[in-house]
Amino acid sequence: MELKGALRYYGTDARRLGEVLRVRTLSRLGTDVRVGIGPTITVAATASGQITAPGGVFAVDPDQDPPLAQKWVRPEVTADDAGI
């Protein structure tokens, strides 16, 4: 989901908003979720696939060096990711 407006509204960063979303979903619905955060939908979906626990938050900083961001993207993850 696109959260740019929510970031401005709540005055926080994307990782913090993802953590709040995860905790609220767990407390209200009893379901843990994986939250992937990135500069594009594809990067966010891939980040979500990197979370091995039943739930968690994984954020990719868009200002990070591209080689550093590429380290966590394994070819088999992008090939198997149903969200892409």
Backbone atoms as SQL, in Angstrom:
CREATE TABLE atoms (id INTEGER PRIMARY KEY, chain TEXT, resi INTEGER, resn TEXT, atom TEXT, x REAL, y REAL, z REAL);
INSERT INTO atoms VALUES
  (1, 'A', 1, 'MET', 'N', 0.833, -1.169, 0.000),
  (2, 'A', 1, 'MET', 'CA', 0.000, 0.000, 0.000),
  (3, 'A', 1, 'MET', 'C', 0.881, 1.235, 0.000),
  (4, 'A', 2, 'GLU', 'N', 0.414, 2.273, -0.587),
  (5, 'A', 2, 'GLU', 'CA', 1.144, 3.538, -0.674),
  (6, 'A', 2, 'GLU', 'C', 0.909, 4.347, 0.597),
  (7, 'A', 3, 'LEU', 'N', 1.988, 4.798, 1.227),
  (8, 'A', 3, 'LEU', 'CA', 1.849, 5.484, 2.518),
  (9, 'A', 3, 'LEU', 'C', 2.430, 6.891, 2.544),
  (10, 'A', 4, 'LYS', 'N', 2.736, 7.474, 1.407),
  (11, 'A', 4, 'LYS', 'CA', 3.365, 8.798, 1.414),
  (12, 'A', 4, 'LYS', 'C', 2.537, 9.831, 2.161),
  (13, 'A', 5, 'GLY', 'N', 1.240, 9.854, 1.939),
  (14, 'A', 5, 'GLY', 'CA', 0.377, 10.802, 2.644),
  (15, 'A', 5, 'GLY', 'C', 0.331, 10.523, 4.138),
  (16, 'A', 6, 'ALA', 'N', 0.364, 9.236, 4.508),
  (17, 'A', 6, 'ALA', 'CA', 0.331, 8.872, 5.926),
  (18, 'A', 6, 'ALA', 'C', 1.614, 9.293, 6.628),
  (19, 'A', 7, 'LEU', 'N', 2.724, 9.231, 5.930),
  (20, 'A', 7, 'LEU', 'CA', 3.991, 9.653, 6.542),
  (21, 'A', 7, 'LEU', 'C', 3.926, 11.123, 6.931),
  (22, 'A', 8, 'ARG', 'N', 3.392, 11.934, 6.039),
  (23, 'A', 8, 'ARG', 'CA', 3.274, 13.364, 6.317),
  (24, 'A', 8, 'ARG', 'C', 2.225, 13.601, 7.414),
  (25, 'A', 9, 'TYR', 'N', 1.119, 12.872, 7.352),
  (26, 'A', 9, 'TYR', 'CA', 0.036, 13.057, 8.313),
  (27, 'A', 9, 'TYR', 'C', 0.485, 12.707, 9.738),
  (28, 'A', 10, 'TYR', 'N', 1.165, 11.562, 9.887),
  (29, 'A', 10, 'TYR', 'CA', 1.594, 11.116, 11.207),
  (30, 'A', 10, 'TYR', 'C', 2.937, 11.709, 11.636),
  (31, 'A', 11, 'GLY', 'N', 3.655, 12.332, 10.697),
  (32, 'A', 11, 'GLY', 'CA', 4.923, 12.970, 11.024),
  (33, 'A', 11, 'GLY', 'C', 5.989, 12.001, 11.500),
  (34, 'A', 12, 'THR', 'N', 6.068, 10.851, 10.850),
  (35, 'A', 12, 'THR', 'CA', 7.045, 9.840, 11.237),
  (36, 'A', 12, 'THR', 'C', 7.704, 9.266, 9.996),
  (37, 'A', 13, 'ASP', 'N', 8.642, 8.353, 10.195),
  (38, 'A', 13, 'ASP', 'CA', 9.286, 7.721, 9.048),
  (39, 'A', 13, 'ASP', 'C', 8.571, 6.415, 8.690),
  (40, 'A', 14, 'ALA', 'N', 8.921, 5.855, 7.550),
  (41, 'A', 14, 'ALA', 'CA', 8.231, 4.675, 7.031),
  (42, 'A', 14, 'ALA', 'C', 8.419, 3.458, 7.938),
  (43, 'A', 15, 'ARG', 'N', 9.607, 3.268, 8.472),
  (44, 'A', 15, 'ARG', 'CA', 9.846, 2.104, 9.337),
  (45, 'A', 15, 'ARG', 'C', 8.974, 2.163, 10.589),
  (46, 'A', 16, 'ARG', 'N', 8.899, 3.310, 11.201),
  (47, 'A', 16, 'ARG', 'CA', 8.073, 3.458, 12.418),
  (48, 'A', 16, 'ARG', 'C', 6.607, 3.212, 12.091),
  (49, 'A', 17, 'LEU', 'N', 6.139, 3.736, 10.971),
  (50, 'A', 17, 'LEU', 'CA', 4.748, 3.516, 10.575),
  (51, 'A', 17, 'LEU', 'C', 4.492, 2.032, 10.297),
  (52, 'A', 18, 'GLY', 'N', 5.467, 1.339, 9.699),
  (53, 'A', 18, 'GLY', 'CA', 5.341, -0.104, 9.478),
  (54, 'A', 18, 'GLY', 'C', 5.258, -0.875, 10.783),
  (55, 'A', 19, 'GLU', 'N', 6.037, -0.465, 11.775),
  (56, 'A', 19, 'GLU', 'CA', 5.995, -1.112, 13.087),
  (57, 'A', 19, 'GLU', 'C', 4.642, -0.895, 13.765),
  (58, 'A', 20, 'VAL', 'N', 4.110, 0.322, 13.658),
  (59, 'A', 20, 'VAL', 'CA', 2.792, 0.613, 14.226),
  (60, 'A', 20, 'VAL', 'C', 1.720, -0.220, 13.530),
  (61, 'A', 21, 'LEU', 'N', 1.786, -0.313, 12.212),
  (62, 'A', 21, 'LEU', 'CA', 0.833, -1.118, 11.450),
  (63, 'A', 21, 'LEU', 'C', 0.884, -2.585, 11.881),
  (64, 'A', 22, 'ARG', 'N', 2.071, -3.104, 12.061),
  (65, 'A', 22, 'ARG', 'CA', 2.221, -4.501, 12.487),
  (66, 'A', 22, 'ARG', 'C', 1.632, -4.729, 13.874),
  (67, 'A', 23, 'VAL', 'N', 1.945, -3.858, 14.825),
  (68, 'A', 23, 'VAL', 'CA', 1.449, -4.023, 16.193),
  (69, 'A', 23, 'VAL', 'C', -0.069, -3.889, 16.245),
  (70, 'A', 24, 'ARG', 'N', -0.622, -2.929, 15.517),
  (71, 'A', 24, 'ARG', 'CA', -2.082, -2.749, 15.521),
  (72, 'A', 24, 'ARG', 'C', -2.798, -3.937, 14.887),
  (73, 'A', 25, 'THR', 'N', -2.233, -4.474, 13.813),
  (74, 'A', 25, 'THR', 'CA', -2.833, -5.650, 13.179),
  (75, 'A', 25, 'THR', 'C', -2.794, -6.839, 14.124),
  (76, 'A', 26, 'LEU', 'N', -1.688, -7.009, 14.809),
  (77, 'A', 26, 'LEU', 'CA', -1.560, -8.114, 15.765),
  (78, 'A', 26, 'LEU', 'C', -2.526, -7.956, 16.934),
  (79, 'A', 27, 'SER', 'N', -2.665, -6.753, 17.462),
  (80, 'A', 27, 'SER', 'CA', -3.536, -6.555, 18.625),
  (81, 'A', 27, 'SER', 'C', -5.016, -6.593, 18.262),
  (82, 'A', 28, 'ARG', 'N', -5.380, -6.094, 17.095),
  (83, 'A', 28, 'ARG', 'CA', -6.807, -6.042, 16.729),
  (84, 'A', 28, 'ARG', 'C', -7.305, -7.303, 16.044),
  (85, 'A', 29, 'LEU', 'N', -6.439, -7.943, 15.242),
  (86, 'A', 29, 'LEU', 'CA', -6.883, -9.105, 14.474),
  (87, 'A', 29, 'LEU', 'C', -6.246, -10.409, 14.935),
  (88, 'A', 30, 'GLY', 'N', -5.232, -10.317, 15.783),
  (89, 'A', 30, 'GLY', 'CA', -4.554, -11.511, 16.261),
  (90, 'A', 30, 'GLY', 'C', -3.689, -12.171, 15.197),
  (91, 'A', 31, 'THR', 'N', -3.330, -11.428, 14.159),
  (92, 'A', 31, 'THR', 'CA', -2.524, -11.955, 13.059),
  (93, 'A', 31, 'THR', 'C', -1.266, -11.126, 12.904),
  (94, 'A', 32, 'ASP', 'N', -0.129, -11.799, 12.872),
  (95, 'A', 32, 'ASP', 'CA', 1.120, -11.094, 12.650),
  (96, 'A', 32, 'ASP', 'C', 1.325, -10.934, 11.148),
  (97, 'A', 33, 'VAL', 'N', 1.886, -9.820, 10.736),
  (98, 'A', 33, 'VAL', 'CA', 2.082, -9.535, 9.316),
  (99, 'A', 33, 'VAL', 'C', 3.546, -9.198, 9.045),
  (100, 'A', 34, 'ARG', 'N', 3.938, -9.368, 7.798),
  (101, 'A', 34, 'ARG', 'CA', 5.264, -8.953, 7.341),
  (102, 'A', 34, 'ARG', 'C', 5.096, -7.646, 6.587),
  (103, 'A', 35, 'VAL', 'N', 5.909, -6.653, 6.955),
  (104, 'A', 35, 'VAL', 'CA', 5.827, -5.333, 6.332),
  (105, 'A', 35, 'VAL', 'C', 7.154, -5.051, 5.635),
  (106, 'A', 36, 'GLY', 'N', 7.120, -4.975, 4.315),
  (107, 'A', 36, 'GLY', 'CA', 8.292, -4.614, 3.533),
  (108, 'A', 36, 'GLY', 'C', 8.177, -3.157, 3.113),
  (109, 'A', 37, 'ILE', 'N', 9.240, -2.402, 3.296),
  (110, 'A', 37, 'ILE', 'CA', 9.222, -0.975, 2.992),
  (111, 'A', 37, 'ILE', 'C', 10.361, -0.672, 2.022),
  (112, 'A', 38, 'GLY', 'N', 10.042, 0.049, 0.958),
  (113, 'A', 38, 'GLY', 'CA', 11.064, 0.398, -0.014),
  (114, 'A', 38, 'GLY', 'C', 10.623, 1.547, -0.888),
  (115, 'A', 39, 'PRO', 'N', 11.527, 2.052, -1.712),
  (116, 'A', 39, 'PRO', 'CA', 11.211, 3.194, -2.566),
  (117, 'A', 39, 'PRO', 'C', 10.249, 2.858, -3.707),
  (118, 'A', 40, 'THR', 'N', 10.125, 1.574, -4.048),
  (119, 'A', 40, 'THR', 'CA', 9.175, 1.147, -5.077),
  (120, 'A', 40, 'THR', 'C', 8.391, -0.048, -4.559),
  (121, 'A', 41, 'ILE', 'N', 7.290, -0.354, -5.217),
  (122, 'A', 41, 'ILE', 'CA', 6.473, -1.498, -4.811),
  (123, 'A', 41, 'ILE', 'C', 7.259, -2.801, -4.956),
  (124, 'A', 42, 'THR', 'N', 8.044, -2.914, -6.001),
  (125, 'A', 42, 'THR', 'CA', 8.836, -4.119, -6.222),
  (126, 'A', 42, 'THR', 'C', 9.853, -4.324, -5.111),
  (127, 'A', 43, 'VAL', 'N', 10.552, -3.274, -4.729),
  (128, 'A', 43, 'VAL', 'CA', 11.535, -3.373, -3.649),
  (129, 'A', 43, 'VAL', 'C', 10.836, -3.695, -2.327),
  (130, 'A', 44, 'ALA', 'N', 9.692, -3.085, -2.070),
  (131, 'A', 44, 'ALA', 'CA', 8.954, -3.353, -0.835),
  (132, 'A', 44, 'ALA', 'C', 8.469, -4.805, -0.783),
  (133, 'A', 45, 'ALA', 'N', 7.975, -5.336, -1.902),
  (134, 'A', 45, 'ALA', 'CA', 7.521, -6.725, -1.946),
  (135, 'A', 45, 'ALA', 'C', 8.684, -7.682, -1.730),
  (136, 'A', 46, 'THR', 'N', 9.829, -7.374, -2.317),
  (137, 'A', 46, 'THR', 'CA', 11.013, -8.204, -2.135),
  (138, 'A', 46, 'THR', 'C', 11.504, -8.126, -0.694),
  (139, 'A', 47, 'ALA', 'N', 11.459, -6.942, -0.111),
  (140, 'A', 47, 'ALA', 'CA', 11.864, -6.776, 1.296),
  (141, 'A', 47, 'ALA', 'C', 10.964, -7.595, 2.210),
  (142, 'A', 48, 'SER', 'N', 9.684, -7.610, 1.931),
  (143, 'A', 48, 'SER', 'CA', 8.742, -8.405, 2.723),
  (144, 'A', 48, 'SER', 'C', 9.094, -9.886, 2.655),
  (145, 'A', 49, 'GLY', 'N', 9.523, -10.337, 1.493),
  (146, 'A', 49, 'GLY', 'CA', 9.915, -11.733, 1.332),
  (147, 'A', 49, 'GLY', 'C', 11.185, -12.103, 2.069),
  (148, 'A', 50, 'GLN', 'N', 11.977, -11.124, 2.469),
  (149, 'A', 50, 'GLN', 'CA', 13.211, -11.364, 3.206),
  (150, 'A', 50, 'GLN', 'C', 12.969, -11.663, 4.681),
  (151, 'A', 51, 'ILE', 'N', 11.777, -11.397, 5.173),
  (152, 'A', 51, 'ILE', 'CA', 11.465, -11.602, 6.591),
  (153, 'A', 51, 'ILE', 'C', 11.168, -13.079, 6.802),
  (154, 'A', 52, 'THR', 'N', 11.975, -13.745, 7.629),
  (155, 'A', 52, 'THR', 'CA', 11.823, -15.186, 7.823),
  (156, 'A', 52, 'THR', 'C', 10.863, -15.535, 8.962),
  (157, 'A', 53, 'ALA', 'N', 10.703, -14.647, 9.904),
  (158, 'A', 53, 'ALA', 'CA', 9.791, -14.903, 11.024),
  (159, 'A', 53, 'ALA', 'C', 8.349, -14.776, 10.544),
  (160, 'A', 54, 'PRO', 'N', 7.391, -15.230, 11.360),
  (161, 'A', 54, 'PRO', 'CA', 5.984, -15.073, 10.967),
  (162, 'A', 54, 'PRO', 'C', 5.590, -13.620, 10.729),
  (163, 'A', 55, 'GLY', 'N', 6.272, -12.700, 11.348),
  (164, 'A', 55, 'GLY', 'CA', 5.977, -11.289, 11.166),
  (165, 'A', 55, 'GLY', 'C', 7.227, -10.461, 11.392),
  (166, 'A', 56, 'GLY', 'N', 7.202, -9.240, 10.879),
  (167, 'A', 56, 'GLY', 'CA', 8.351, -8.362, 11.072),
  (168, 'A', 56, 'GLY', 'C', 8.299, -7.191, 10.124),
  (169, 'A', 57, 'VAL', 'N', 9.285, -6.328, 10.247),
  (170, 'A', 57, 'VAL', 'CA', 9.392, -5.140, 9.403),
  (171, 'A', 57, 'VAL', 'C', 10.796, -5.118, 8.809),
  (172, 'A', 58, 'PHE', 'N', 10.877, -4.952, 7.495),
  (173, 'A', 58, 'PHE', 'CA', 12.160, -4.839, 6.816),
  (174, 'A', 58, 'PHE', 'C', 12.084, -3.614, 5.925),
  (175, 'A', 59, 'ALA', 'N', 12.959, -2.634, 6.174),
  (176, 'A', 59, 'ALA', 'CA', 12.944, -1.383, 5.415),
  (177, 'A', 59, 'ALA', 'C', 14.228, -1.237, 4.613),
  (178, 'A', 60, 'VAL', 'N', 14.084, -0.811, 3.368),
  (179, 'A', 60, 'VAL', 'CA', 15.220, -0.522, 2.503),
  (180, 'A', 60, 'VAL', 'C', 15.276, 0.990, 2.334),
  (181, 'A', 61, 'ASP', 'N', 16.388, 1.576, 2.727),
  (182, 'A', 61, 'ASP', 'CA', 16.574, 3.021, 2.638),
  (183, 'A', 61, 'ASP', 'C', 16.848, 3.412, 1.182),
  (184, 'A', 62, 'PRO', 'N', 16.027, 4.296, 0.598),
  (185, 'A', 62, 'PRO', 'CA', 16.243, 4.673, -0.797),
  (186, 'A', 62, 'PRO', 'C', 17.536, 5.459, -1.024),
  (187, 'A', 63, 'ASP', 'N', 18.118, 6.032, 0.016),
  (188, 'A', 63, 'ASP', 'CA', 19.352, 6.808, -0.109),
  (189, 'A', 63, 'ASP', 'C', 20.605, 5.968, 0.096),
  (190, 'A', 64, 'GLN', 'N', 20.412, 4.684, 0.344),
  (191, 'A', 64, 'GLN', 'CA', 21.512, 3.768, 0.577),
  (192, 'A', 64, 'GLN', 'C', 22.281, 3.537, -0.736),
  (193, 'A', 65, 'ASP', 'N', 23.559, 3.212, -0.639),
  (194, 'A', 65, 'ASP', 'CA', 24.336, 2.879, -1.830),
  (195, 'A', 65, 'ASP', 'C', 23.661, 1.728, -2.574),
  (196, 'A', 66, 'PRO', 'N', 23.506, 1.807, -3.884),
  (197, 'A', 66, 'PRO', 'CA', 22.903, 0.692, -4.631),
  (198, 'A', 66, 'PRO', 'C', 23.591, -0.645, -4.405),
  (199, 'A', 67, 'PRO', 'N', 24.943, -0.715, -4.349),
  (200, 'A', 67, 'PRO', 'CA', 25.547, -2.036, -4.093),
  (201, 'A', 67, 'PRO', 'C', 25.132, -2.621, -2.753),
  (202, 'A', 68, 'LEU', 'N', 24.949, -1.775, -1.734),
  (203, 'A', 68, 'LEU', 'CA', 24.514, -2.288, -0.437),
  (204, 'A', 68, 'LEU', 'C', 23.079, -2.805, -0.509),
  (205, 'A', 69, 'ALA', 'N', 22.218, -2.105, -1.228),
  (206, 'A', 69, 'ALA', 'CA', 20.833, -2.544, -1.368),
  (207, 'A', 69, 'ALA', 'C', 20.754, -3.838, -2.152),
  (208, 'A', 70, 'GLN', 'N', 21.644, -4.036, -3.103),
  (209, 'A', 70, 'GLN', 'CA', 21.616, -5.242, -3.923),
  (210, 'A', 70, 'GLN', 'C', 22.089, -6.474, -3.167),
  (211, 'A', 71, 'LYS', 'N', 22.822, -6.305, -2.089),
  (212, 'A', 71, 'LYS', 'CA', 23.330, -7.446, -1.332),
  (213, 'A', 71, 'LYS', 'C', 22.205, -8.316, -0.768),
  (214, 'A', 72, 'TRP', 'N', 21.105, -7.703, -0.353),
  (215, 'A', 72, 'TRP', 'CA', 20.046, -8.492, 0.263),
  (216, 'A', 72, 'TRP', 'C', 19.070, -9.056, -0.755),
  (217, 'A', 73, 'VAL', 'N', 19.170, -8.659, -2.021),
  (218, 'A', 73, 'VAL', 'CA', 18.275, -9.183, -3.056),
  (219, 'A', 73, 'VAL', 'C', 18.935, -10.409, -3.684),
  (220, 'A', 74, 'ARG', 'N', 18.451, -11.572, -3.295),
  (221, 'A', 74, 'ARG', 'CA', 18.952, -12.815, -3.868),
  (222, 'A', 74, 'ARG', 'C', 18.118, -13.154, -5.103),
  (223, 'A', 75, 'PRO', 'N', 18.697, -13.654, -6.179),
  (224, 'A', 75, 'PRO', 'CA', 17.937, -13.959, -7.401),
  (225, 'A', 75, 'PRO', 'C', 16.771, -14.910, -7.162),
  (226, 'A', 76, 'GLU', 'N', 16.949, -15.893, -6.286),
  (227, 'A', 76, 'GLU', 'CA', 15.857, -16.848, -6.054),
  (228, 'A', 76, 'GLU', 'C', 14.677, -16.202, -5.341),
  (229, 'A', 77, 'VAL', 'N', 14.917, -15.151, -4.570),
  (230, 'A', 77, 'VAL', 'CA', 13.819, -14.464, -3.876),
  (231, 'A', 77, 'VAL', 'C', 12.939, -13.739, -4.884),
  (232, 'A', 78, 'THR', 'N', 13.536, -13.006, -5.796),
  (233, 'A', 78, 'THR', 'CA', 12.733, -12.263, -6.774),
  (234, 'A', 78, 'THR', 'C', 12.015, -13.202, -7.725),
  (235, 'A', 79, 'ALA', 'N', 12.586, -14.362, -8.008),
  (236, 'A', 79, 'ALA', 'CA', 11.934, -15.325, -8.889),
  (237, 'A', 79, 'ALA', 'C', 10.734, -15.980, -8.210),
  (238, 'A', 80, 'ASP', 'N', 10.793, -16.150, -6.909),
  (239, 'A', 80, 'ASP', 'CA', 9.716, -16.830, -6.170),
  (240, 'A', 80, 'ASP', 'C', 8.705, -15.900, -5.540),
  (241, 'A', 81, 'ASP', 'N', 8.922, -14.604, -5.590),
  (242, 'A', 81, 'ASP', 'CA', 8.051, -13.659, -4.911),
  (243, 'A', 81, 'ASP', 'C', 6.740, -13.479, -5.669),
  (244, 'A', 82, 'ALA', 'N', 5.657, -13.889, -5.071),
  (245, 'A', 82, 'ALA', 'CA', 4.349, -13.803, -5.721),
  (246, 'A', 82, 'ALA', 'C', 3.857, -12.372, -5.824),
  (247, 'A', 83, 'GLY', 'N', 4.419, -11.471, -5.029),
  (248, 'A', 83, 'GLY', 'CA', 3.974, -10.081, -5.056),
  (249, 'A', 83, 'GLY', 'C', 4.543, -9.284, -6.212),
  (250, 'A', 84, 'ILE', 'N', 5.426, -9.875, -6.983),
  (251, 'A', 84, 'ILE', 'CA', 6.048, -9.137, -8.088),
  (252, 'A', 84, 'ILE', 'C', 5.487, -9.635, -9.396);
